[in-house]
Coordinates of C-alpha atoms in Angstrom, one line a residue:
Chain A
X1 CA 204.4 -0.3 -159.2
X2 CA 206.1 3.1 -159.7
X3 CA 205.9 5.7 -157.0
X4 CA 203.3 8.3 -157.9
X5 CA 204.1 10.5 -155.0
X6 CA 207.4 10.8 -153.2
X7 CA 207.6 12.9 -150.0
X8 CA 211.0 13.5 -148.7
X9 CA 212.0 14.7 -145.2
X10 CA 208.7 17.1 -145.4
X11 CA 208.5 19.5 -142.4
X12 CA 206.1 22.3 -141.5
X13 CA 206.2 24.8 -138.7
X14 CA 203.5 26.9 -138.4
X15 CA 203.9 30.9 -137.3
X16 CA 202.7 29.8 -134.0
X17 CA 205.6 27.6 -133.5
X18 CA 203.7 24.3 -133.7
X19 CA 205.5 21.6 -135.5
X20 CA 203.0 19.8 -137.5
X21 CA 205.3 17.8 -139.7
X22 CA 208.8 16.5 -138.5
X23 CA 210.7 15.2 -141.5
X24 CA 208.0 12.9 -143.0
X25 CA 209.2 10.2 -145.7
X26 CA 206.5 8.6 -147.7
X27 CA 206.1 7.1 -151.2
X28 CA 202.8 6.4 -152.6
X29 CA 202.3 3.9 -155.3
X30 CA 200.1 4.4 -158.5
X31 CA 196.6 2.7 -158.1
X32 CA 196.9 2.0 -154.5
X33 CA 194.6 2.9 -151.6
X34 CA 196.5 4.4 -148.8
X35 CA 194.9 5.0 -145.3
X36 CA 196.5 7.5 -142.9
X37 CA 195.7 6.9 -139.5
X38 CA 196.3 9.2 -136.6
X39 CA 194.7 11.1 -133.8
X40 CA 193.7 14.6 -133.8
X41 CA 196.4 17.0 -134.4
X42 CA 198.7 14.3 -135.8
X43 CA 199.4 16.3 -138.9
X44 CA 197.3 14.1 -141.5
X45 CA 195.5 17.0 -143.0
X46 CA 198.8 19.5 -142.9
X47 CA 200.3 16.6 -144.9
X48 CA 197.4 16.5 -147.4
X49 CA 197.3 20.4 -147.5
X50 CA 201.0 20.6 -148.4
X51 CA 201.0 18.0 -151.2
X52 CA 197.7 19.8 -152.5
X53 CA 199.4 23.5 -152.3
X54 CA 197.3 24.8 -149.7
X55 CA 200.0 25.0 -147.2
X56 CA 203.6 25.9 -147.6
X57 CA 206.2 23.3 -146.5
X58 CA 208.9 24.4 -144.4
X59 CA 211.4 22.1 -145.6
X60 CA 211.6 19.1 -147.7
X61 CA 210.3 18.1 -151.0
X62 CA 207.3 16.6 -152.5
X63 CA 207.0 15.2 -156.1
X64 CA 203.9 14.1 -157.8
X65 CA 204.3 12.1 -160.9
X66 CA 208.0 13.3 -160.9
X67 CA 206.9 16.9 -160.8
X68 CA 207.9 19.1 -158.1
X69 CA 204.8 20.6 -156.0
X70 CA 206.3 24.2 -156.0
X71 CA 208.2 24.4 -159.2
X72 CA 205.8 22.6 -161.5
X73 CA 202.6 23.5 -159.4
X74 CA 200.3 23.6 -162.3
X75 CA 201.3 20.1 -163.7
X76 CA 201.0 18.4 -160.1
X77 CA 197.9 20.2 -159.0
X78 CA 196.0 19.0 -162.2
X79 CA 196.8 15.5 -161.3
X80 CA 195.3 15.9 -157.8
X81 CA 191.7 16.1 -156.5
X82 CA 190.9 17.1 -153.0
X83 CA 188.0 16.3 -150.9
X84 CA 188.3 18.3 -147.6
X85 CA 187.3 17.4 -144.3
X86 CA 184.7 20.1 -143.8
X87 CA 181.5 20.4 -145.7
X88 CA 182.7 23.3 -147.4
X89 CA 180.5 24.1 -150.5
X90 CA 178.8 26.9 -152.1
X91 CA 175.3 27.5 -150.7
X92 CA 173.5 29.0 -153.5
X93 CA 175.0 27.1 -156.5
X94 CA 173.1 24.1 -158.1
X95 CA 175.2 20.9 -158.2
X96 CA 175.7 21.2 -161.9
X97 CA 177.0 24.6 -161.6
X98 CA 179.6 24.0 -158.8
X99 CA 181.1 20.7 -160.4
X100 CA 181.4 22.6 -163.7
X101 CA 183.0 25.4 -162.1
X102 CA 185.6 23.0 -160.5
X103 CA 186.5 21.7 -164.0
X104 CA 187.1 24.9 -165.4
X105 CA 189.0 25.9 -162.4
X106 CA 191.5 23.0 -163.0
X107 CA 192.2 24.0 -166.3
X108 CA 189.9 21.5 -168.4
X109 CA 187.4 22.5 -171.1
X110 CA 183.9 21.8 -170.5
X111 CA 182.7 18.3 -171.1
X112 CA 179.0 17.8 -169.9
X113 CA 179.1 14.3 -170.6
X114 CA 181.9 13.6 -168.3
X115 CA 180.3 15.7 -165.6
X116 CA 176.9 13.7 -166.1
X117 CA 178.7 10.3 -165.7
X118 CA 180.3 11.6 -162.5
X119 CA 177.2 12.8 -161.0
X120 CA 175.4 9.6 -161.9
X121 CA 178.2 7.5 -160.5
X122 CA 177.7 9.2 -157.2
X123 CA 174.1 9.0 -157.3
X124 CA 173.8 12.9 -157.7
X125 CA 172.1 13.1 -161.0
X126 CA 168.6 13.7 -159.9
X127 CA 169.9 16.5 -157.8
X128 CA 171.9 18.2 -160.4
X129 CA 169.7 21.4 -160.4
X130 CA 169.2 21.5 -156.6
X131 CA 170.7 24.3 -154.8
X132 CA 173.6 22.8 -152.6
X133 CA 172.3 24.0 -149.4
X134 CA 169.1 21.9 -149.7
X135 CA 171.1 18.8 -149.7
X136 CA 171.7 16.5 -146.9
X137 CA 175.2 16.4 -145.3
X138 CA 175.9 13.0 -147.0
X139 CA 174.9 14.6 -150.4
X140 CA 176.9 17.5 -149.8
X141 CA 179.9 14.9 -149.1
X142 CA 179.2 13.3 -152.4
X143 CA 179.3 16.8 -154.2
X144 CA 182.6 17.4 -152.8
X145 CA 183.7 14.1 -154.2
X146 CA 182.1 15.0 -157.7
X147 CA 184.1 18.5 -157.5
X148 CA 187.2 16.7 -156.7
X149 CA 186.6 14.2 -159.5
X150 CA 185.4 16.9 -162.2
X151 CA 188.9 17.4 -163.9
X152 CA 189.6 13.6 -164.4
X153 CA 192.4 13.5 -161.4
X154 CA 194.6 10.5 -161.4
X155 CA 195.4 11.0 -157.4
X156 CA 192.5 11.6 -154.9
X157 CA 192.7 13.0 -151.5
X158 CA 189.9 12.2 -149.1
X159 CA 190.4 14.1 -145.9
X160 CA 188.2 11.9 -143.4
X161 CA 185.6 11.5 -146.2
X162 CA 183.2 9.6 -143.9
X163 CA 183.3 11.7 -140.9
X164 CA 179.8 12.3 -139.5
X165 CA 178.1 10.1 -142.2
X166 CA 175.9 7.2 -141.3
X167 CA 177.0 3.7 -141.4
X168 CA 174.8 3.1 -144.8
X169 CA 176.3 5.8 -146.5
X170 CA 179.9 5.2 -145.2
X171 CA 179.8 1.8 -146.9
X172 CA 178.3 3.4 -150.1
X173 CA 181.3 5.7 -150.0
X174 CA 183.6 2.8 -149.7
X175 CA 182.1 1.4 -152.6
X176 CA 182.6 4.5 -154.6
X177 CA 186.5 4.7 -153.3
X178 CA 186.8 0.9 -154.8
X179 CA 185.2 1.9 -157.8
X180 CA 187.6 4.9 -158.3
X181 CA 190.7 2.5 -157.6
X182 CA 189.4 0.2 -160.4
X183 CA 189.5 3.1 -162.8
X184 CA 193.2 3.6 -161.9
X185 CA 192.8 6.5 -159.4
X186 CA 195.5 6.6 -156.6
X187 CA 193.5 7.2 -153.3
X188 CA 194.9 8.6 -150.1
X189 CA 192.4 8.9 -147.2
X190 CA 192.9 10.1 -143.7
X191 CA 190.6 8.7 -141.2
X192 CA 189.8 8.1 -137.6
X193 CA 187.7 5.1 -138.3
X194 CA 189.8 2.0 -138.0
X195 CA 187.2 -0.3 -139.7
X196 CA 187.5 2.2 -142.6
X197 CA 191.3 1.5 -143.2
X198 CA 190.6 -2.1 -142.6
X199 CA 187.8 -2.2 -145.1
X200 CA 189.5 -0.5 -148.1
X201 CA 193.1 0.3 -147.9
X202 CA 195.9 -1.5 -149.6
X203 CA 198.3 0.1 -147.2
X204 CA 198.2 1.8 -143.7
X205 CA 200.3 4.5 -142.4
X206 CA 199.9 5.8 -139.0
X207 CA 201.0 9.4 -138.2
X208 CA 201.6 10.7 -134.7
X209 CA 202.9 14.1 -133.5
X210 CA 204.1 14.9 -137.1
X211 CA 205.9 11.7 -137.9
X212 CA 204.9 8.6 -139.6
X213 CA 205.4 5.8 -137.3
X214 CA 204.5 3.2 -139.4
X215 CA 203.9 2.3 -142.9
X216 CA 202.8 -1.3 -144.0
X217 CA 200.6 -3.1 -146.0
X218 CA 197.4 -3.7 -144.3
X219 CA 197.7 -7.4 -144.5
X220 CA 201.3 -7.7 -143.3
X221 CA 200.6 -5.2 -140.6
X222 CA 197.7 -7.3 -139.2
X223 CA 199.7 -10.4 -139.5
X224 CA 203.0 -8.8 -138.1
X225 CA 201.6 -6.9 -135.3
X226 CA 198.6 -8.9 -134.6
X227 CA 198.1 -10.6 -131.6
X228 CA 195.6 -13.4 -131.1
X229 CA 193.7 -14.7 -128.0
X230 CA 192.6 -17.9 -127.3
X231 CA 189.5 -18.0 -124.8
X232 CA 189.0 -21.3 -123.0
X233 CA 185.2 -22.0 -121.6
X234 CA 185.9 -23.9 -118.5
X235 CA 183.6 -26.8 -117.4
X236 CA 183.4 -25.5 -113.8
X237 CA 184.5 -22.3 -112.2
X238 CA 187.8 -21.8 -110.5
X239 CA 188.5 -19.4 -108.0
X240 CA 192.0 -18.5 -108.9
X241 CA 194.7 -19.3 -111.5
X242 CA 197.0 -21.9 -110.0
X243 CA 200.7 -20.7 -109.8
X244 CA 201.9 -23.4 -112.3
X245 CA 200.0 -21.2 -115.0
X246 CA 201.4 -18.0 -113.9
X247 CA 204.1 -18.0 -116.8
X248 CA 201.2 -18.0 -119.5
X249 CA 199.7 -14.4 -118.2
X250 CA 196.3 -15.9 -118.3
X251 CA 193.3 -13.6 -117.7
X252 CA 190.4 -15.2 -115.5
X253 CA 186.8 -13.8 -116.1
X254 CA 184.9 -12.5 -113.2
X255 CA 182.7 -15.7 -113.1
X256 CA 185.8 -18.0 -113.1
X257 CA 184.4 -19.5 -116.2
X258 CA 186.8 -18.2 -118.9
X259 CA 190.4 -18.2 -119.2
X260 CA 191.9 -16.0 -121.9
X261 CA 195.5 -16.8 -123.3
X262 CA 197.1 -13.9 -125.6
X263 CA 200.0 -14.8 -127.8
X264 CA 201.8 -13.8 -130.8
X265 CA 201.2 -15.4 -134.0
X266 CA 204.9 -14.5 -135.3
X267 CA 206.6 -16.1 -132.2
X268 CA 208.5 -19.1 -132.9
X269 CA 206.4 -20.8 -130.1
X270 CA 203.0 -19.6 -129.4
X271 CA 203.0 -21.8 -126.1
X272 CA 199.6 -23.3 -126.7
X273 CA 200.7 -26.9 -126.5
X274 CA 202.4 -26.3 -123.3
X275 CA 199.4 -24.4 -122.0
X276 CA 197.1 -27.1 -122.9
X277 CA 199.3 -29.7 -121.1
X278 CA 199.8 -27.6 -117.8
X279 CA 195.9 -26.9 -117.9
X280 CA 195.3 -30.9 -117.9
X281 CA 198.2 -31.4 -115.2
X282 CA 196.4 -28.7 -113.1
X283 CA 193.2 -30.5 -113.2
X284 CA 191.4 -27.8 -115.4
X285 CA 189.1 -29.0 -118.0
X286 CA 187.3 -27.0 -120.7
X287 CA 184.3 -27.7 -123.1
X288 CA 184.9 -25.1 -125.7
X289 CA 187.7 -23.1 -127.3
X290 CA 187.9 -20.0 -129.6
X291 CA 190.6 -17.7 -130.9
X292 CA 190.2 -13.9 -132.1
X293 CA 192.8 -12.0 -134.1
X294 CA 193.4 -8.5 -132.7
X295 CA 191.8 -5.8 -135.0
X296 CA 193.6 -2.7 -136.5
X297 CA 192.3 -0.8 -134.0
X298 CA 194.2 -2.6 -131.1
X299 CA 197.4 -2.0 -133.5
X300 CA 196.9 1.4 -133.7
X301 CA 195.9 2.1 -130.2
X302 CA 199.2 0.4 -129.1
X303 CA 201.2 2.0 -131.6
X304 CA 200.3 5.5 -130.6
X305 CA 200.4 4.6 -126.9
X306 CA 204.2 3.5 -127.4
X307 CA 205.0 6.5 -129.5
X308 CA 203.5 8.8 -126.7
Chain B
X1 CA 198.1 30.5 -169.0
X2 CA 195.0 28.7 -167.5
X3 CA 192.3 30.4 -169.2
X4 CA 189.7 28.0 -168.6
X5 CA 190.1 28.6 -164.6
X6 CA 189.9 32.6 -165.5
X7 CA 186.7 32.1 -167.4
X8 CA 185.4 29.8 -164.8
X9 CA 185.9 32.4 -162.1
X10 CA 184.5 35.1 -164.3
X11 CA 181.4 33.4 -165.2
X12 CA 180.8 32.1 -161.8
X13 CA 181.1 35.7 -160.2
X14 CA 179.0 36.9 -163.2
X15 CA 176.4 34.4 -162.5
X16 CA 176.1 35.5 -158.9
X17 CA 175.4 38.9 -160.0
X18 CA 172.6 37.9 -162.3
X19 CA 171.2 35.7 -159.4
X20 CA 171.3 38.6 -157.2
X21 CA 170.2 41.2 -159.7
X22 CA 168.0 43.2 -157.6
X23 CA 170.8 43.6 -154.9
X24 CA 173.8 44.0 -157.4
X25 CA 172.1 46.2 -160.0
X26 CA 168.5 47.4 -159.5
X27 CA 169.3 48.4 -155.8
X28 CA 172.2 50.8 -156.5
X29 CA 170.4 52.0 -159.7
X30 CA 167.5 53.1 -157.7
X31 CA 169.4 54.7 -154.5
X32 CA 171.6 56.6 -157.2
X33 CA 168.3 57.7 -159.0
X34 CA 166.9 59.2 -155.8
X35 CA 169.9 61.7 -155.7
X36 CA 168.9 62.8 -159.3
X37 CA 165.5 63.3 -158.2
X38 CA 166.3 65.1 -155.1
X39 CA 169.2 67.2 -156.1
X40 CA 168.7 67.2 -159.7
X41 CA 165.0 68.0 -160.1
X42 CA 163.8 69.1 -156.8
X43 CA 166.6 71.1 -154.8
X44 CA 169.0 71.4 -157.8
X45 CA 166.4 73.7 -159.7
X46 CA 167.0 76.4 -156.9
X47 CA 170.9 76.1 -156.9
X48 CA 172.7 78.2 -159.3
X49 CA 174.8 76.6 -162.3
X50 CA 178.2 75.5 -161.7
X51 CA 180.8 76.2 -164.6
X52 CA 177.8 76.9 -166.8
X53 CA 176.2 73.4 -165.9
X54 CA 173.0 73.0 -164.3
X55 CA 173.4 71.6 -160.7
X56 CA 171.5 68.5 -161.8
X57 CA 173.9 67.6 -164.6
X58 CA 177.0 68.7 -162.6
X59 CA 176.4 66.0 -160.0
X60 CA 176.0 63.0 -162.6
X61 CA 179.7 62.0 -162.9
X62 CA 180.2 62.3 -159.2
X63 CA 177.3 60.1 -158.5
X64 CA 178.4 57.6 -161.0
X65 CA 181.8 57.6 -159.4
X66 CA 180.3 57.2 -155.8
X67 CA 178.5 54.2 -157.2
X68 CA 181.5 52.6 -158.9
X69 CA 183.8 53.0 -156.2
X70 CA 181.4 51.6 -153.7
X71 CA 180.4 48.7 -155.9
X72 CA 183.9 47.9 -156.9
X73 CA 185.0 47.6 -153.4
X74 CA 182.1 45.7 -152.1
X75 CA 181.9 43.3 -155.0
X76 CA 185.4 42.4 -155.0
X77 CA 185.9 42.2 -151.5
X78 CA 182.9 40.1 -151.0
X79 CA 183.7 37.7 -153.8
X80 CA 187.1 36.7 -152.2
X81 CA 186.0 36.9 -148.6
X82 CA 183.0 34.7 -149.0
X83 CA 184.9 31.7 -150.1
X84 CA 187.4 32.5 -147.2
X85 CA 184.5 32.6 -144.8
X86 CA 182.8 29.4 -146.1
X87 CA 186.0 27.5 -146.6
X88 CA 185.7 26.9 -150.3
X89 CA 188.7 28.8 -151.0
X90 CA 190.7 25.5 -150.6
X91 CA 189.7 24.7 -154.1
X92 CA 191.0 27.9 -155.4
X93 CA 194.4 27.4 -153.5
X94 CA 194.8 23.8 -154.8
X95 CA 194.1 24.6 -158.3
X96 CA 196.6 24.9 -160.9
X97 CA 196.1 28.5 -161.3
X98 CA 198.5 31.5 -160.9
X99 CA 197.9 34.6 -158.7
X100 CA 197.5 36.6 -161.6
X101 CA 194.9 34.5 -163.1
X102 CA 192.8 34.4 -159.8
X103 CA 192.9 38.3 -159.9
X104 CA 192.1 38.5 -163.5
X105 CA 188.9 36.2 -162.7
X106 CA 187.6 38.0 -159.6
X107 CA 188.7 41.6 -160.4
X108 CA 187.8 41.2 -164.0
X109 CA 184.3 40.4 -163.0
X110 CA 183.9 42.7 -160.1
X111 CA 185.0 45.7 -162.6
X112 CA 182.7 44.3 -165.3
X113 CA 179.8 44.6 -162.8
X114 CA 180.7 48.1 -161.9
X115 CA 181.0 49.4 -165.5
X116 CA 177.7 47.7 -166.3
X117 CA 176.4 49.6 -163.2
X118 CA 177.8 52.8 -164.2
X119 CA 176.5 53.0 -167.7
X120 CA 173.1 52.0 -166.4
X121 CA 173.2 54.7 -163.9
X122 CA 174.5 57.1 -166.7
X123 CA 171.5 56.1 -168.9
X124 CA 169.0 56.4 -165.8
X125 CA 170.5 60.0 -165.3
X126 CA 169.6 60.9 -168.8
X127 CA 166.0 60.5 -167.7
X128 CA 166.1 63.3 -165.1
X129 CA 168.5 65.8 -166.1
X130 CA 170.1 67.0 -169.6
X131 CA 173.6 65.3 -170.3
X132 CA 176.5 65.7 -172.6
X133 CA 179.6 63.7 -172.9
X134 CA 182.3 65.8 -174.5
X135 CA 185.0 63.1 -174.6
X136 CA 183.4 59.7 -174.6
X137 CA 186.7 57.8 -174.9
X138 CA 188.2 59.7 -171.8
X139 CA 184.8 59.0 -170.0
X140 CA 185.2 55.2 -170.7
X141 CA 188.8 55.4 -169.9
X142 CA 188.1 57.0 -166.5
X143 CA 185.3 54.6 -166.0
X144 CA 187.5 51.4 -166.5
X145 CA 190.5 52.5 -164.8
X146 CA 188.5 53.5 -161.8
X147 CA 186.6 50.3 -161.7
X148 CA 189.5 48.2 -162.0
X149 CA 191.5 50.1 -159.4
X150 CA 189.0 49.9 -156.6
X151 CA 188.1 46.5 -157.4
X152 CA 191.7 45.7 -156.8
X153 CA 191.5 47.7 -153.5
X154 CA 188.2 45.5 -152.8
X155 CA 190.2 42.4 -153.3
X156 CA 192.8 43.4 -151.1
X157 CA 190.1 44.2 -148.3
X158 CA 188.5 40.9 -148.8
X159 CA 192.0 39.2 -148.3
X160 CA 192.8 41.4 -145.3
X161 CA 189.4 41.1 -143.7
X162 CA 188.7 38.4 -141.1
X163 CA 185.3 39.2 -140.3
X164 CA 182.3 41.0 -142.0
X165 CA 182.8 44.1 -139.9
X166 CA 186.2 44.9 -141.3
X167 CA 184.8 44.2 -144.8
X168 CA 182.5 46.9 -144.3
X169 CA 184.7 49.4 -142.8
X170 CA 186.8 50.6 -145.6
X171 CA 183.7 51.2 -147.9
X172 CA 181.5 52.9 -145.2
X173 CA 184.1 54.8 -143.2
X174 CA 186.9 55.7 -145.7
X175 CA 185.5 55.5 -149.5
X176 CA 182.2 57.1 -149.0
X177 CA 183.4 60.1 -147.0
X178 CA 186.3 60.5 -149.5
X179 CA 183.8 60.5 -152.4
X180 CA 181.3 62.9 -150.9
X181 CA 184.4 65.2 -149.8
X182 CA 186.1 64.9 -153.2
X183 CA 183.7 67.4 -155.2
X184 CA 180.7 64.9 -155.9
X185 CA 178.4 67.5 -155.1
X186 CA 180.4 70.7 -155.5
X187 CA 183.2 72.3 -157.1
X188 CA 186.4 72.7 -154.7
X189 CA 186.3 76.5 -156.0
X190 CA 183.2 77.0 -153.6
X191 CA 185.4 75.9 -150.6
X192 CA 187.4 78.2 -148.2
X193 CA 191.2 78.4 -149.6
X194 CA 192.2 76.1 -146.7
X195 CA 189.8 73.4 -147.5
X196 CA 190.7 73.8 -151.0
X197 CA 194.5 72.8 -150.0
X198 CA 193.2 69.9 -147.9
X199 CA 190.8 68.2 -150.4
X200 CA 194.0 68.2 -152.9
X201 CA 195.0 65.3 -150.4
X202 CA 191.7 63.4 -151.2
X203 CA 192.5 60.9 -154.0
X204 CA 188.6 61.0 -155.0
X205 CA 189.1 64.3 -156.0
X206 CA 191.3 63.4 -159.0
X207 CA 188.8 60.7 -160.1
X208 CA 185.9 62.9 -159.9
X209 CA 187.5 65.8 -161.7
X210 CA 188.8 63.7 -164.6
X211 CA 185.5 62.0 -164.9
X212 CA 183.6 65.4 -165.0
X213 CA 186.0 66.8 -167.2
X214 CA 185.1 64.0 -170.0
X215 CA 181.5 65.2 -169.7
X216 CA 181.5 68.9 -169.4
X217 CA 185.1 69.9 -169.8
X218 CA 185.3 71.5 -166.5
X219 CA 187.5 70.3 -163.9
X220 CA 189.1 71.0 -160.4
X221 CA 192.4 69.7 -161.4
X222 CA 194.3 69.1 -164.6
X223 CA 193.2 66.0 -166.5
X224 CA 196.5 64.7 -167.2
X225 CA 197.1 64.9 -163.1
X226 CA 194.0 63.1 -162.6
X227 CA 195.1 60.3 -165.0
X228 CA 198.3 60.2 -163.4
X229 CA 196.7 59.6 -159.9
X230 CA 194.4 57.0 -161.3
X231 CA 197.2 55.2 -162.6
X232 CA 199.5 55.7 -159.4
X233 CA 196.7 54.2 -157.3
X234 CA 196.2 51.2 -159.7
X235 CA 199.9 50.6 -159.3
X236 CA 199.7 50.8 -155.6
X237 CA 197.1 48.1 -155.7
X238 CA 198.6 45.9 -158.3
X239 CA 202.1 45.9 -156.0
X240 CA 199.9 45.1 -152.8
X241 CA 198.3 42.3 -154.5
X242 CA 201.5 41.2 -155.7
X243 CA 203.1 41.3 -152.4
X244 CA 200.0 39.4 -150.9
X245 CA 200.5 36.5 -153.1
X246 CA 204.1 36.4 -152.7
X247 CA 204.1 36.4 -148.9
X248 CA 200.8 34.3 -148.8
X249 CA 199.5 37.1 -146.4
X250 CA 196.0 35.7 -144.9
X251 CA 195.9 33.4 -147.6
X252 CA 198.4 30.6 -146.9
X253 CA 199.8 29.2 -143.8

C-alpha cells in the first residue's frame, strides 16, 4: 500500500521554547486506521495541527499524496478533513448551514445530495434545521465529523474523537470510523483510550515527549510486546512460596490460594513445563489454570514509563 | 483562486447580518435618525446655515461617515474575532484558502453591510432634511473606499484583540472621538486657528470633507487630498494585513 502521508524529521518549537515535536518520522499508508497514543502534552495535537496547516513546523517536511504541505497547501488541505479535539462549533447556525459552509470553504461546489448523505450516515438528518447550540455534546461531535467530511476528503484526522463521549456513542463512533475506512478514507486518530486503539486501529503509534517511540501493526505489537499471565488456583492455601520456585518470580495472592506466573510469549522457552514439574515436586497442587494476555494499555503504560 | 471559499465566507457573514437584522441594520439606522431629529429638525432650525446649507442637511454626510466607520470596524473585527474566541478558526486555518481570499470574504461582507447601512441612513435622512447629491459617483466612491478601509482596520483589530475589551477599545475610544472631532457636526472654519491646525492631523476630517463635498460641494480640505488620504489609509491597512498573514501574528503558532 502506498504511503499517503510522509512525515520526515518534523520538529516544532513554540515561541515559549517548548519543543513539542522532536524530529518525528512517520509514514501513513492509504486506507489504514492509525491510532496515535500518548499522554497529555506528548505532541499528538501538534503533529496533527502541523499536517493540517494550523501550526507552522520549525523543521522537517510533510507530504500528502506527494504534495508538500507548505508549497502545495491548497492541494494537501483539500485532501484532508479535520475533527478537532474541542467541540468548537458555531452556536447559532443550523447543522445544514455549517456543513454547507465547510464544503464551500474547502473549495467544493454546492452538492446538497452529498451533504444529505453525510448527515444521514451520521444520524444527523433529523437535526439538519436545528441550531447547533441546541444539540447534545455527542451530536455536536457528529456535526464536527460531518463538517470534516463535507468536502469528500481522502484523509480524516480525528483528534480525540470520543473524549467525553458516553460508551454507547463511542461505539457508534467506532462504527462510523470503520464505515469510513470501507469507503477508502485513511484515518488518523489520537486517543487517550487504549480500548479505542485496540478496537479500531490497524496500526498503533505511541508518541511521548515529542517523539514517536513506537509504531507497529496492532496485532504484531500485541504479540511482540504482549506478556501473558498464567493463574493457578491452588487446592489449599500456602503461606509462602517455596525457595525452589524463586526463579519463576511468582506472585502469591493475599489469601494464599492463587499463584500468578508472568511469561513472555515471544521467548524461546516460556518456562511453563519446568514450573509445573517444580510445583509438583514441591507438593503444591492446583485445581484450575487460566491464562490472560496483556492489554494494549499495559504495553502503553510500560512504554511510556520506560521512555520517561 | 478558491472562489467557492470566498463565496462561502461572504454568504456566511451576510447570513449573520440578516439573522441579526435588528442589531445590524435597524439599531444603527434608528440611532442615527435620532441625530437627524434632534440636530436637524429640533436644534438645527435655530442654527444658522453653514456654507449656504441648512445645519440639518450639513451634518448628514458626517453622520453617515460616523455610522459607516463604526459599523465597518465592529462588523469586521467581530467576524474574525468570534471564530478565534469560539475556536472555529481552526477550520479557516486548515482550509485550502489564501490570506487574500480570507480577507476578500470577511472584509467584503463587512464592507457590503456598511455600504447597505450607509445607503439606508441616507434614504432615512431624506425623510427629515432636504438633501442633494452633487456628485453621486464620488459619493459612492468615498462610501466604498471608506467602508473597505475601515473594514480592513476592523479585521486587523479582530486579529489583534485577545479579549472583548480590546475589541471595543479602538471603535469607542479612537474612532468615535476622531469622527466627532473631524468635522461631522461643524466646519473646521468655525474653530480657533490653533484647533484648525490640530484637526488637520485627524484622518476622519479628510473622509468627512471629501464625502460632504460629493453632496454639497463644500469642503474643509481639497477633494484630491481627501481621496489621497483615503487611499493612503487603505494602503496602510492592506500592508498591515499582509504582514499579519506573512508572519502569522496572532493567527498561527
